[in-house]
């Protein structure tokens, strides 16, 4: 639960800093933005992870574990797809 709150807060900060964030952001809109991402990570063996992550992120989205450890969306999706396939076997 704590990770969801931190993830949601981080997503909101990024969203509000973007041009799209100039619009009014309601709780419902915020949930709609981040829900596909969490759906991809929750019971992912039963879902189309790539489709959900593509839906939840922009084409230039990056996942960063530090200032010099960032990966583009395609690599993250590929890595998660590999984990899902491994878990299915």
C-alpha atoms as one frame of an Amber mdcrd trajectory, in Angstrom:
protein
   0.000   0.000   0.000   2.818   2.417   0.876   4.508   1.745  -2.491   1.264
   2.593  -4.288   1.045   5.925  -2.474   4.670   6.757  -3.265   4.233   5.699
  -6.893   1.039   7.691  -7.244   2.673  10.746  -5.707   5.647  10.444  -8.054
   3.405  10.051 -11.076   1.434  13.109 -10.048   4.570  15.212  -9.661   5.722
  14.217 -13.151   2.266  14.846 -14.574   1.915  18.257 -12.965   5.319  19.274
 -14.322   4.226  18.381 -17.864   2.177  20.515 -20.275  -0.775  18.195 -19.695
  -0.496  19.017 -16.001  -1.613  22.561 -16.741  -5.139  21.142 -16.830  -7.058
  20.611 -13.613  -6.075  17.242 -12.150  -8.696  15.491 -10.096  -8.178  12.371
  -8.013 -10.181  10.417 -10.594  -7.965  11.644 -13.455  -4.831  10.836 -11.465
  -6.057   7.304 -10.807  -6.907   6.854 -14.487  -3.350   7.870 -15.390  -1.554
   5.467 -13.056  -3.979   2.525 -12.916  -2.704   0.766 -16.086   0.851   0.872
 -14.720  -0.142  -0.807 -11.472  -2.376  -3.264 -13.351   0.682  -4.332 -15.366
   2.613  -5.095 -12.185  -0.223  -6.791 -10.303  -0.702 -10.459 -11.234   1.163
  -9.702 -14.447   1.264 -13.339 -15.553  -2.437 -13.047 -16.373  -2.233  -9.740
 -18.267  -0.744  -8.134 -21.376   2.026  -6.287 -19.558   3.386  -4.558 -22.656
  -0.002  -3.144 -23.617  -0.718  -1.867 -20.099   2.716  -0.237 -19.741   2.426
   1.382 -23.166  -0.985   2.710 -22.159   0.365   4.119 -18.884   3.553   5.732
 -20.228   4.585   8.094 -23.001   6.947   7.049 -25.793   9.815   8.979 -24.156
   9.181   7.605 -20.635  12.256   6.400 -18.752  12.644   4.287 -15.627  15.516
   5.530 -13.469  17.127   3.793 -10.539  19.590   6.659 -10.104  20.985   9.671
 -11.907  22.985   7.539 -14.313  20.875   4.363 -14.370  17.929   5.122 -16.668
  16.290   2.811 -19.164  13.865   3.628 -21.994  10.302   2.343 -22.012  11.021
  -0.359 -24.612  13.759  -1.918 -22.459  11.630  -1.832 -19.312   8.690  -3.399
 -21.145  10.963  -6.060 -22.669  12.494  -6.886 -19.308   9.094  -7.152 -17.610
   7.774  -9.273 -20.471  10.718 -11.651 -19.983  10.003 -11.897 -16.244   6.333
 -12.609 -16.938   7.192 -15.327 -19.456   9.643 -16.859 -16.981   6.976 -16.860
 -14.251   4.464 -18.555 -16.546   6.730 -21.559 -17.087
